[in-house]
Short mmCIF file of C-alpha atoms and ligand atoms in Angstrom, two decimals:
data_model
loop_
_atom_site.label_atom_id
_atom_site.label_comp_id
_atom_site.label_asym_id
_atom_site.label_seq_id
_atom_site.Cartn_x
_atom_site.Cartn_y
_atom_site.Cartn_z
CA MET B 1 4.05 -12.20 -21.32
CA THR B 2 4.32 -12.87 -18.13
CA LYS B 3 1.91 -10.43 -16.38
CA LEU B 4 2.31 -6.94 -14.87
CA ALA B 5 2.40 -5.60 -11.49
CA LEU B 6 2.55 -2.22 -10.85
CA VAL B 7 3.43 -1.28 -7.20
CA THR B 8 3.52 1.96 -5.41
CA GLY B 9 5.68 2.98 -2.65
CA ALA B 10 8.08 0.07 -3.95
CA GLY B 11 11.78 2.35 -3.13
CA ARG B 12 12.27 0.26 0.90
CA GLY B 13 9.74 -1.37 3.46
CA ILE B 14 6.99 -2.83 3.04
CA GLY B 15 6.15 -2.03 -0.66
CA ALA B 16 9.78 -3.30 -2.17
CA ALA B 17 9.54 -6.13 0.38
CA ILE B 18 5.77 -7.36 -2.14
CA ALA B 19 8.55 -6.13 -5.01
CA ARG B 20 10.78 -8.91 -4.52
CA LYS B 21 8.15 -11.61 -3.64
CA LEU B 22 6.16 -10.67 -6.28
CA ALA B 23 9.08 -10.76 -9.30
CA ALA B 24 9.98 -14.37 -7.24
CA ASP B 25 6.38 -15.14 -7.89
CA GLY B 26 7.24 -14.13 -11.89
CA TRP B 27 5.78 -11.27 -12.30
CA ARG B 28 7.00 -8.53 -14.16
CA VAL B 29 7.37 -5.29 -11.65
CA ALA B 30 6.13 -1.90 -12.63
CA VAL B 31 8.44 -0.61 -9.00
CA ALA B 32 6.34 2.71 -8.45
CA ASP B 33 7.99 5.73 -5.88
CA LEU B 34 8.04 9.25 -5.59
CA THR B 35 11.80 9.19 -6.85
CA ARG B 36 13.59 7.43 -9.49
CA GLU B 37 16.38 5.90 -7.50
CA PRO B 38 15.19 3.86 -5.25
CA ALA B 39 13.05 2.08 -6.95
CA ALA B 40 15.69 1.43 -10.46
CA GLU B 41 18.02 0.39 -8.12
CA LEU B 42 15.69 -2.22 -6.79
CA ALA B 43 13.90 -3.05 -10.17
CA GLY B 44 17.51 -3.20 -10.84
CA ALA B 45 17.70 -6.65 -8.14
CA LEU B 46 14.35 -7.65 -8.78
CA PRO B 47 14.97 -11.73 -9.99
CA GLY B 48 13.07 -12.27 -14.03
CA ASN B 49 13.16 -10.19 -16.27
CA GLY B 50 11.26 -7.20 -17.70
CA HIS B 51 10.63 -5.23 -14.17
CA SER B 52 11.40 -1.56 -14.53
CA SER B 53 11.54 1.83 -11.45
CA TRP B 54 9.09 4.93 -11.81
CA ALA B 55 9.11 7.80 -10.33
CA VAL B 56 5.27 8.51 -9.11
CA ASP B 57 3.20 11.48 -6.65
CA VAL B 58 0.66 9.07 -6.02
CA SER B 59 -1.44 12.51 -5.00
CA SER B 60 -1.34 14.69 -8.12
CA GLU B 61 -3.50 13.15 -10.45
CA ALA B 62 -1.50 14.17 -13.58
CA SER B 63 1.36 12.59 -11.67
CA VAL B 64 -0.85 9.22 -11.70
CA ASP B 65 -2.10 9.13 -14.98
CA ASP B 66 0.90 9.91 -16.39
CA LEU B 67 2.54 6.94 -14.89
CA PHE B 68 -0.48 4.87 -16.53
CA SER B 69 0.23 6.15 -19.80
CA THR B 70 3.44 5.75 -19.73
CA VAL B 71 3.85 2.32 -17.59
CA GLU B 72 1.50 0.47 -20.26
CA ALA B 73 2.95 2.66 -23.38
CA GLU B 74 5.95 0.62 -22.81
CA HIS B 75 5.34 -2.63 -20.73
CA GLY B 76 1.46 -3.53 -21.56
CA PRO B 77 -1.61 -3.64 -19.42
CA VAL B 78 -1.25 -3.38 -16.09
CA THR B 79 -2.94 -6.37 -14.20
CA ALA B 80 -2.41 -6.15 -11.13
CA LEU B 81 -2.16 -3.05 -9.24
CA VAL B 82 -0.27 -2.53 -5.60
CA CYS B 83 -1.78 0.51 -3.87
CA ASN B 84 1.19 1.05 -0.85
CA ALA B 85 1.95 4.24 -0.78
CA GLY B 86 1.95 5.68 2.67
CA ILE B 87 2.73 8.57 5.30
CA LEU B 88 2.87 8.65 8.40
CA LEU B 89 3.42 12.29 9.66
CA MET B 90 4.76 12.59 13.55
CA ALA B 91 5.90 16.05 14.79
CA ALA B 92 9.14 18.00 14.68
CA ASP B 93 9.56 16.26 18.44
CA GLY B 94 9.09 12.97 17.03
CA GLU B 95 5.38 12.50 18.87
CA ARG B 96 1.92 11.98 17.50
CA PRO B 97 0.24 14.79 17.15
CA THR B 98 -3.01 15.07 18.98
CA ILE B 99 -6.36 17.11 17.38
CA PHE B 100 -4.62 19.89 19.85
CA ASP B 101 -1.85 20.94 17.43
CA MET B 102 -2.53 19.67 14.24
CA THR B 103 -2.19 21.57 11.55
CA LEU B 104 -4.61 21.66 8.92
CA ASP B 105 -1.67 21.13 6.43
CA ASP B 106 -1.05 17.70 8.36
CA TRP B 107 -4.33 16.33 8.01
CA GLU B 108 -4.89 17.27 4.00
CA ARG B 109 -0.69 15.88 3.04
CA THR B 110 -1.73 12.91 4.84
CA HIS B 111 -5.27 12.72 2.98
CA ALA B 112 -3.24 13.32 -0.42
CA VAL B 113 -0.66 10.41 -0.37
CA ASN B 114 -3.06 7.51 1.84
CA THR B 115 -6.51 8.14 0.28
CA ARG B 116 -6.63 9.90 -2.99
CA GLY B 117 -3.84 8.54 -3.74
CA VAL B 118 -5.55 5.53 -3.12
CA PHE B 119 -8.54 7.18 -5.01
CA LEU B 120 -5.91 8.29 -8.06
CA CYS B 121 -4.54 4.96 -8.52
CA ILE B 122 -7.21 2.83 -8.64
CA ARG B 123 -9.04 5.14 -11.19
CA ALA B 124 -6.60 4.74 -13.38
CA TYR B 125 -6.14 1.27 -13.68
CA ALA B 126 -9.71 0.74 -13.28
CA ARG B 127 -10.78 3.45 -16.54
CA ARG B 128 -7.18 0.87 -18.55
CA ARG B 129 -8.90 -1.80 -17.55
CA ARG B 130 -12.31 -0.93 -19.41
CA GLU B 131 -10.97 -0.32 -22.27
CA THR B 132 -8.52 -3.24 -22.59
CA PRO B 133 -9.17 -5.53 -20.15
CA VAL B 134 -7.27 -7.94 -18.78
CA ALA B 135 -7.96 -12.25 -17.03
CA ASP B 136 -7.46 -11.66 -13.51
CA GLY B 137 -7.37 -8.28 -12.21
CA ARG B 138 -6.41 -8.10 -9.57
CA VAL B 139 -6.13 -4.39 -6.91
CA THR B 140 -4.94 -4.38 -3.06
CA THR B 141 -5.22 -1.50 -0.62
CA THR B 142 -2.93 -0.92 2.09
CA SER B 143 -5.40 0.19 5.42
CA SER B 144 -3.51 -0.57 8.80
CA VAL B 145 -4.61 -1.84 12.26
CA ALA B 146 -4.21 1.14 13.35
CA ALA B 147 -7.44 2.43 11.94
CA GLU B 148 -8.91 -0.86 12.91
CA LEU B 149 -7.95 -0.09 16.43
CA GLY B 150 -7.77 4.00 16.57
CA GLY B 151 -3.98 3.92 16.38
CA TYR B 152 -1.00 3.03 18.22
CA ARG B 153 0.97 5.66 18.01
CA GLY B 154 -0.89 6.28 14.42
CA SER B 155 -2.21 10.27 14.22
CA ALA B 156 -6.17 10.51 13.97
CA SER B 157 -5.08 12.07 10.62
CA TYR B 158 -3.10 8.72 10.02
CA ILE B 159 -6.12 6.51 11.29
CA SER B 160 -8.61 8.73 9.70
CA SER B 161 -6.99 8.74 5.65
CA LYS B 162 -6.54 4.65 6.40
CA SER B 163 -9.67 3.52 8.00
CA ALA B 164 -11.23 5.69 4.70
CA ILE B 165 -9.65 2.45 2.81
CA LEU B 166 -11.10 -0.06 4.55
CA GLY B 167 -14.41 1.25 3.29
CA PHE B 168 -13.36 2.73 0.14
CA THR B 169 -11.57 -0.79 -1.33
CA LYS B 170 -14.83 -2.76 -0.83
CA ALA B 171 -16.96 0.15 -3.07
CA MET B 172 -14.40 -1.42 -5.64
CA ALA B 173 -14.28 -4.42 -5.31
CA ARG B 174 -18.63 -3.99 -6.50
CA GLU B 175 -17.86 -1.95 -8.93
CA LEU B 176 -14.62 -3.67 -10.78
CA ALA B 177 -16.57 -6.91 -9.88
CA PRO B 178 -18.10 -6.57 -13.89
CA LEU B 179 -14.22 -6.97 -15.33
CA LYS B 180 -13.33 -9.90 -12.76
CA ILE B 181 -11.19 -7.67 -11.16
CA THR B 182 -11.05 -8.53 -6.95
CA VAL B 183 -10.57 -5.40 -4.75
CA ASN B 184 -8.70 -6.73 -1.23
CA CYS B 185 -7.51 -4.39 1.45
CA VAL B 186 -3.88 -5.26 3.71
CA ALA B 187 -3.81 -4.32 6.77
CA PRO B 188 -0.54 -4.41 7.99
CA GLY B 189 -0.89 -4.79 12.18
CA VAL B 190 3.35 -3.67 13.88
CA ILE B 191 5.67 -4.03 11.01
CA ASP B 192 9.45 -3.82 11.68
CA ALA B 193 9.64 -1.25 8.53
CA PRO B 194 10.46 2.30 8.39
CA MET B 195 7.23 3.91 9.26
CA LEU B 196 7.70 2.68 12.64
CA ALA B 197 11.04 3.68 13.88
CA ALA B 198 9.24 7.01 12.49
CA ALA B 199 6.54 6.26 15.00
CA THR B 200 8.75 5.42 17.83
CA PRO B 201 10.55 8.63 18.94
CA GLY B 202 14.49 8.70 20.35
CA SER B 203 12.85 9.50 24.06
CA ALA B 204 11.28 6.00 24.18
CA PRO B 205 12.22 4.30 26.11
CA ALA B 206 15.26 1.14 24.47
CA ASP B 207 12.41 -1.17 25.04
CA THR B 208 9.88 -0.27 23.74
CA LEU B 209 10.11 -2.19 20.64
CA ASP B 210 10.29 -5.36 22.80
CA LEU B 211 7.43 -4.80 24.71
CA LEU B 212 5.57 -4.17 21.95
CA ALA B 213 6.23 -7.46 20.24
CA LYS B 214 5.50 -9.02 23.82
CA ALA B 215 1.65 -7.37 23.33
CA VAL B 216 1.51 -9.63 20.17
CA PRO B 217 0.44 -13.37 20.30
CA LEU B 218 2.98 -14.54 18.09
CA GLY B 219 4.49 -12.80 20.32
CA ARG B 220 7.22 -10.33 17.45
CA LEU B 221 7.21 -8.08 14.83
CA GLY B 222 5.93 -8.58 12.08
CA GLN B 223 7.87 -8.32 8.90
CA PRO B 224 7.75 -6.67 5.61
CA ASP B 225 7.67 -10.30 4.39
CA ASP B 226 4.54 -11.29 5.73
CA ILE B 227 2.79 -8.68 4.14
CA ALA B 228 4.25 -9.73 0.97
CA GLY B 229 2.73 -13.02 1.26
CA ALA B 230 -1.01 -11.80 1.85
CA VAL B 231 -0.58 -9.36 -1.08
CA SER B 232 1.28 -12.68 -3.60
CA PHE B 233 -1.46 -14.44 -1.98
CA LEU B 234 -4.39 -12.23 -2.90
CA LEU B 235 -2.85 -11.32 -6.34
CA SER B 236 -2.34 -15.40 -7.24
CA GLU B 237 -5.38 -17.52 -8.74
CA GLN B 238 -5.98 -19.09 -5.44
CA ALA B 239 -7.64 -16.17 -5.03
CA SER B 240 -9.74 -15.41 -7.51
CA TYR B 241 -13.16 -15.44 -5.27
CA ILE B 242 -11.64 -13.01 -2.74
CA THR B 243 -13.18 -10.07 -3.46
CA GLY B 244 -13.87 -6.66 -1.02
CA ALA B 245 -12.02 -7.95 1.88
CA THR B 246 -9.65 -6.59 4.18
CA ILE B 247 -6.98 -9.72 5.35
CA ASP B 248 -5.85 -8.69 9.29
CA VAL B 249 -1.44 -9.47 8.56
CA ASN B 250 -0.11 -8.94 12.40
CA GLY B 251 -0.08 -11.79 14.38
CA GLY B 252 -3.11 -11.90 15.80
CA TYR B 253 -2.55 -7.85 17.72
CA ARG B 254 -6.45 -7.01 16.54
CA MET B 255 -8.91 -10.43 16.84
CA ALA B 256 -11.69 -9.45 14.12
N1 NAD O 301 5.33 -0.07 8.83
C1 NAD O 301 4.03 -0.57 9.29
O1 NAD O 301 3.94 -0.69 10.97
C2 NAD O 301 3.12 -0.13 8.93
C3 NAD O 301 1.43 -0.96 9.48
C4 NAD O 301 0.54 -0.32 8.81
C5 NAD O 301 0.41 -0.10 7.47
N2 NAD O 301 1.33 0.29 6.64
C6 NAD O 301 0.91 0.92 5.63
O2 NAD O 301 1.93 -0.57 4.80
C7 NAD O 301 2.50 1.05 4.13
C8 NAD O 301 3.98 0.79 3.85
O3 NAD O 301 4.69 1.02 4.81
P1 NAD O 301 6.62 0.84 5.23
O4 NAD O 301 6.32 0.59 6.77
O5 NAD O 301 6.78 -0.03 4.50
O6 NAD O 301 6.73 2.87 5.28
P2 NAD O 301 7.52 3.86 4.13
O7 NAD O 301 7.78 5.15 5.30
O8 NAD O 301 9.06 2.88 4.62
O9 NAD O 301 7.62 3.27 2.66
C9 NAD O 301 6.95 4.29 2.23
C10 NAD O 301 7.06 3.91 0.74
O10 NAD O 301 6.15 4.68 0.01
C11 NAD O 301 6.70 6.23 -0.88
N3 NAD O 301 5.60 7.63 -0.35
C12 NAD O 301 5.69 7.93 -0.40
N4 NAD O 301 4.44 9.34 -0.16
C13 NAD O 301 4.10 8.44 -1.56
C14 NAD O 301 3.97 9.94 -2.69
N5 NAD O 301 3.53 10.69 -2.60
N6 NAD O 301 4.17 8.70 -4.10
C15 NAD O 301 4.57 7.43 -4.11
N7 NAD O 301 5.67 7.24 -3.21
C16 NAD O 301 5.14 7.89 -1.59
C17 NAD O 301 7.91 6.35 0.28
O11 NAD O 301 8.82 7.61 -0.61
C18 NAD O 301 8.53 4.97 0.74
O12 NAD O 301 9.25 4.43 0.02
C19 NAD O 301 2.16 2.48 4.59
O13 NAD O 301 0.90 2.44 3.92
C20 NAD O 301 1.76 2.34 5.84
O14 NAD O 301 0.67 3.48 6.42
C21 NAD O 301 2.43 0.05 7.65
#
């Protein structure tokens, strides 16, 4: 049977592109998102067989454990976990909330999804792989160029939550190495996906995205498929000796 990849936040945007790419690569894909509908629509349209769709709230311990238990009972062990789900909360007027008016609720909600959610998913995966090992286990996490640069339009809570992922990925790479599971991070740059639109308020000049694209050395915004290509590589056999790495996929917007 072909190997199973579980992708969170896969109902749209970058996650959907990752699911499509992995299915084209021959993976069976468990498409998970907050609500089942977009996940089911996507799973039904993927090439190949054995795909499935799931509703999960990655910030909820019970929901994540339930997801892994049900997916594995029905489809067998997850070989690859792609932690893609994330949120970026903007102020009501679409502007970046500054520290002066950021609410505790915004801070907590952001970390609950972007940081706690990754912890819960990796823990659920790791516990099951210790009990039921798989060959070529893989985990990818998703940070952001915003964490590496201090942000373009992301709020401080977003930057903080995505910065935690850079370190957490390395910790997980060390802890899961004995199980021969690699854990790597993808740090997208400015990607033409719904989150970018959410971070661009209606009051922004019409040429905002064009100007942004011009600031990227490769001269264009990233596409969800650019991120999907990096995840596909990290899940492949060719990447079996890469772990604890952060792969920047940003067109040169930020160079390490
Ligand atoms: N678009 C960009 O420019 C950009 C840049 C850097 C990093 N990223 C990161 O890439 C990832 C995908 O971004 P995107 O642009 O496709 O965003 P998006 O908003 O289009 O997609 C995020 C998905 O995550 C899901 N999600 C949100 N909360 C969830 C929860 N609690 N449980 C399960 N699923 C949940 C949403 O329903 C959505 O389908 C995110 O982690 C984001 O932070 C995006």
